[in-house]
Amino acid sequence: MTEEQPGGTRRGTGATAESVVLNANTAFYNAFEAGDLDLMAAVWLPEPDPVCIHPGNAAIYGYSEMMRAWAMIFANTPYIQFFLTDVQVRVDEDVAYVTCTENVLSSGEGAPEEGFAGGKALATNVFRRTSSGWRLWIHHASPVLSSGGRQEEAE
């Protein structure tokens, strides 16, 4: 096992806590894109109760309920790909969060026939450090309903 040094560097790896959390964040999106329930299960913190909020849906509380929901999503999503932008990470001892913009390309329900649909969501992923590494505790994604910027807000 590696030991964390001042400044977030882990002895023996040269990796900062921030980079390790970013890798955990990447593992979440890789599991999502792969539609792999085992990979997704390995990303999440089973206890205390995790929370997952997908754009436009009610919150899902608890590990078993969440895994059922992921199974349904995977069964009904033939293709999904994420292009993350505006990625920010913050680590504070045993809790960390990543904020990002999810630029999503998908097929399936809501996509044009034989085509793809695109969308954008702002996401916050909260991680907790465990003896087996950083695990996702809370995922909250909110849809971006406009391309708005400062100009649009001023009107």
Short mmCIF file of C-alpha atoms in Angstrom, two decimals:
data_model
loop_
_atom_site.label_atom_id
_atom_site.label_comp_id
_atom_site.label_asym_id
_atom_site.label_seq_id
_atom_site.Cartn_x
_atom_site.Cartn_y
_atom_site.Cartn_z
CA MET A 1 0.00 0.00 0.00
CA THR A 2 1.19 3.49 -0.77
CA GLU A 3 1.38 6.24 1.79
CA GLU A 4 0.13 9.76 1.13
CA GLN A 5 2.66 12.53 1.55
CA PRO A 6 2.10 16.24 2.20
CA GLY A 7 0.80 17.95 -0.93
CA GLY A 8 -1.26 14.92 -1.95
CA THR A 9 1.56 12.86 -3.49
CA ARG A 10 1.41 9.13 -2.79
CA ARG A 11 4.77 7.58 -1.89
CA GLY A 12 5.84 4.97 -4.40
CA THR A 13 3.49 6.09 -7.18
CA GLY A 14 4.17 9.77 -7.79
CA ALA A 15 0.40 10.16 -8.26
CA THR A 16 -1.42 12.99 -6.56
CA ALA A 17 -4.72 12.43 -4.78
CA GLU A 18 -6.31 14.60 -7.46
CA SER A 19 -5.03 12.38 -10.27
CA VAL A 20 -6.20 9.24 -8.46
CA VAL A 21 -9.69 10.76 -8.05
CA LEU A 22 -9.72 11.77 -11.72
CA ASN A 23 -8.87 8.15 -12.60
CA ALA A 24 -11.81 6.97 -10.46
CA ASN A 25 -14.02 9.49 -12.29
CA THR A 26 -12.80 8.13 -15.63
CA ALA A 27 -13.59 4.58 -14.46
CA PHE A 28 -17.20 5.66 -13.84
CA TYR A 29 -17.64 7.00 -17.36
CA ASN A 30 -15.81 4.01 -18.88
CA ALA A 31 -18.22 1.64 -17.08
CA PHE A 32 -21.16 3.74 -18.28
CA GLU A 33 -19.96 3.71 -21.91
CA ALA A 34 -19.24 -0.05 -21.77
CA GLY A 35 -22.67 -0.79 -20.30
CA ASP A 36 -20.91 -3.13 -17.89
CA LEU A 37 -22.78 -3.67 -14.62
CA ASP A 38 -19.81 -5.38 -12.92
CA LEU A 39 -17.53 -2.43 -13.72
CA MET A 40 -20.21 0.00 -12.56
CA ALA A 41 -20.73 -1.92 -9.31
CA ALA A 42 -16.98 -1.75 -8.63
CA VAL A 43 -16.96 2.05 -9.00
CA TRP A 44 -19.65 2.77 -6.40
CA LEU A 45 -19.38 2.95 -2.63
CA PRO A 46 -21.97 0.50 -1.29
CA GLU A 47 -22.30 2.15 2.16
CA PRO A 48 -23.29 4.62 3.46
CA ASP A 49 -26.16 4.77 1.00
CA PRO A 50 -24.98 6.19 -2.32
CA VAL A 51 -27.17 8.57 -4.32
CA CYS A 52 -27.51 8.87 -8.09
CA ILE A 53 -29.48 11.59 -9.87
CA HIS A 54 -29.69 11.39 -13.66
CA PRO A 55 -30.93 14.38 -15.67
CA GLY A 56 -34.70 14.70 -15.48
CA ASN A 57 -35.16 11.78 -13.07
CA ALA A 58 -35.81 11.30 -9.38
CA ALA A 59 -32.95 10.51 -7.04
CA ILE A 60 -32.03 6.86 -6.60
CA TYR A 61 -30.99 6.00 -3.05
CA GLY A 62 -29.14 2.88 -1.96
CA TYR A 63 -26.73 0.53 -3.66
CA SER A 64 -29.14 -2.25 -4.64
CA GLU A 65 -31.75 0.18 -6.06
CA MET A 66 -29.02 1.94 -7.97
CA MET A 67 -27.64 -1.26 -9.46
CA ARG A 68 -31.16 -2.18 -10.63
CA ALA A 69 -31.45 1.24 -12.26
CA TRP A 70 -28.06 0.85 -13.99
CA ALA A 71 -29.13 -2.56 -15.31
CA MET A 72 -32.23 -0.94 -16.84
CA ILE A 73 -30.21 1.92 -18.33
CA PHE A 74 -27.71 -0.50 -19.85
CA ALA A 75 -30.49 -2.70 -21.27
CA ASN A 76 -32.08 0.31 -22.99
CA THR A 77 -29.00 2.20 -24.19
CA PRO A 78 -27.36 0.58 -27.22
CA TYR A 79 -24.66 3.27 -27.44
CA ILE A 80 -23.48 6.15 -25.27
CA GLN A 81 -20.28 8.15 -25.32
CA PHE A 82 -19.16 10.99 -23.06
CA PHE A 83 -16.85 13.85 -23.93
CA LEU A 84 -16.01 15.57 -20.66
CA THR A 85 -15.09 19.25 -20.58
CA ASP A 86 -14.60 21.84 -17.84
CA VAL A 87 -13.28 19.14 -15.49
CA GLN A 88 -12.39 20.36 -12.00
CA VAL A 89 -11.32 18.25 -9.01
CA ARG A 90 -11.11 19.03 -5.31
CA VAL A 91 -9.78 16.66 -2.63
CA ASP A 92 -10.35 17.30 1.07
CA GLU A 93 -8.93 14.44 3.14
CA ASP A 94 -11.25 11.43 2.58
CA VAL A 95 -13.84 13.17 0.40
CA ALA A 96 -13.37 14.55 -3.10
CA TYR A 97 -15.52 15.86 -5.88
CA VAL A 98 -15.23 16.25 -9.62
CA THR A 99 -17.37 18.71 -11.54
CA CYS A 100 -17.59 18.54 -15.31
CA THR A 101 -19.71 19.09 -18.36
CA GLU A 102 -20.93 15.82 -19.87
CA ASN A 103 -21.22 16.20 -23.64
CA VAL A 104 -23.20 13.09 -24.53
CA LEU A 105 -23.69 11.23 -27.78
CA SER A 106 -26.15 8.33 -27.67
CA SER A 107 -28.49 6.12 -29.64
CA GLY A 108 -31.63 4.41 -28.52
CA GLU A 109 -34.82 5.92 -27.12
CA GLY A 110 -35.14 9.57 -28.11
CA ALA A 111 -32.56 9.38 -30.90
CA PRO A 112 -33.58 9.74 -34.55
CA GLU A 113 -34.06 6.43 -36.34
CA GLU A 114 -30.65 5.01 -37.29
CA GLY A 115 -29.01 8.08 -35.80
CA PHE A 116 -27.63 9.60 -32.69
CA ALA A 117 -28.86 12.15 -30.20
CA GLY A 118 -26.69 14.64 -28.40
CA GLY A 119 -27.06 16.39 -25.11
CA LYS A 120 -25.22 18.19 -22.39
CA ALA A 121 -25.36 17.92 -18.61
CA LEU A 122 -23.46 19.46 -15.74
CA ALA A 123 -22.30 16.76 -13.35
CA THR A 124 -20.95 16.56 -9.82
CA ASN A 125 -19.36 13.27 -8.76
CA VAL A 126 -18.52 12.93 -5.06
CA PHE A 127 -16.00 10.28 -4.01
CA ARG A 128 -14.99 8.85 -0.63
CA ARG A 129 -11.63 7.30 0.10
CA THR A 130 -11.86 3.69 1.30
CA SER A 131 -9.33 1.00 2.10
CA SER A 132 -9.77 -0.20 -1.50
CA GLY A 133 -9.44 3.22 -3.13
CA TRP A 134 -11.71 6.10 -4.06
CA ARG A 135 -15.35 5.09 -4.58
CA LEU A 136 -18.19 7.10 -6.09
CA TRP A 137 -20.69 8.12 -3.42
CA ILE A 138 -22.91 10.66 -5.19
CA HIS A 139 -23.50 11.33 -8.89
CA HIS A 140 -25.72 14.26 -9.81
CA ALA A 141 -26.19 15.38 -13.40
CA SER A 142 -28.44 18.25 -14.44
CA PRO A 143 -29.39 18.92 -18.05
CA VAL A 144 -28.18 22.06 -19.76
CA LEU A 145 -31.34 23.42 -21.33
CA SER A 146 -29.75 26.20 -23.36
CA SER A 147 -26.41 27.07 -24.84
CA GLY A 148 -26.66 30.23 -22.69
CA GLY A 149 -23.78 32.27 -21.62
CA ARG A 150 -23.40 35.64 -20.03
CA GLN A 151 -24.95 37.37 -23.05
CA GLU A 152 -28.11 35.25 -22.88
CA GLU A 153 -28.39 35.75 -19.11
CA ALA A 154 -28.25 39.53 -19.56
CA GLU A 155 -31.20 39.59 -21.98
#
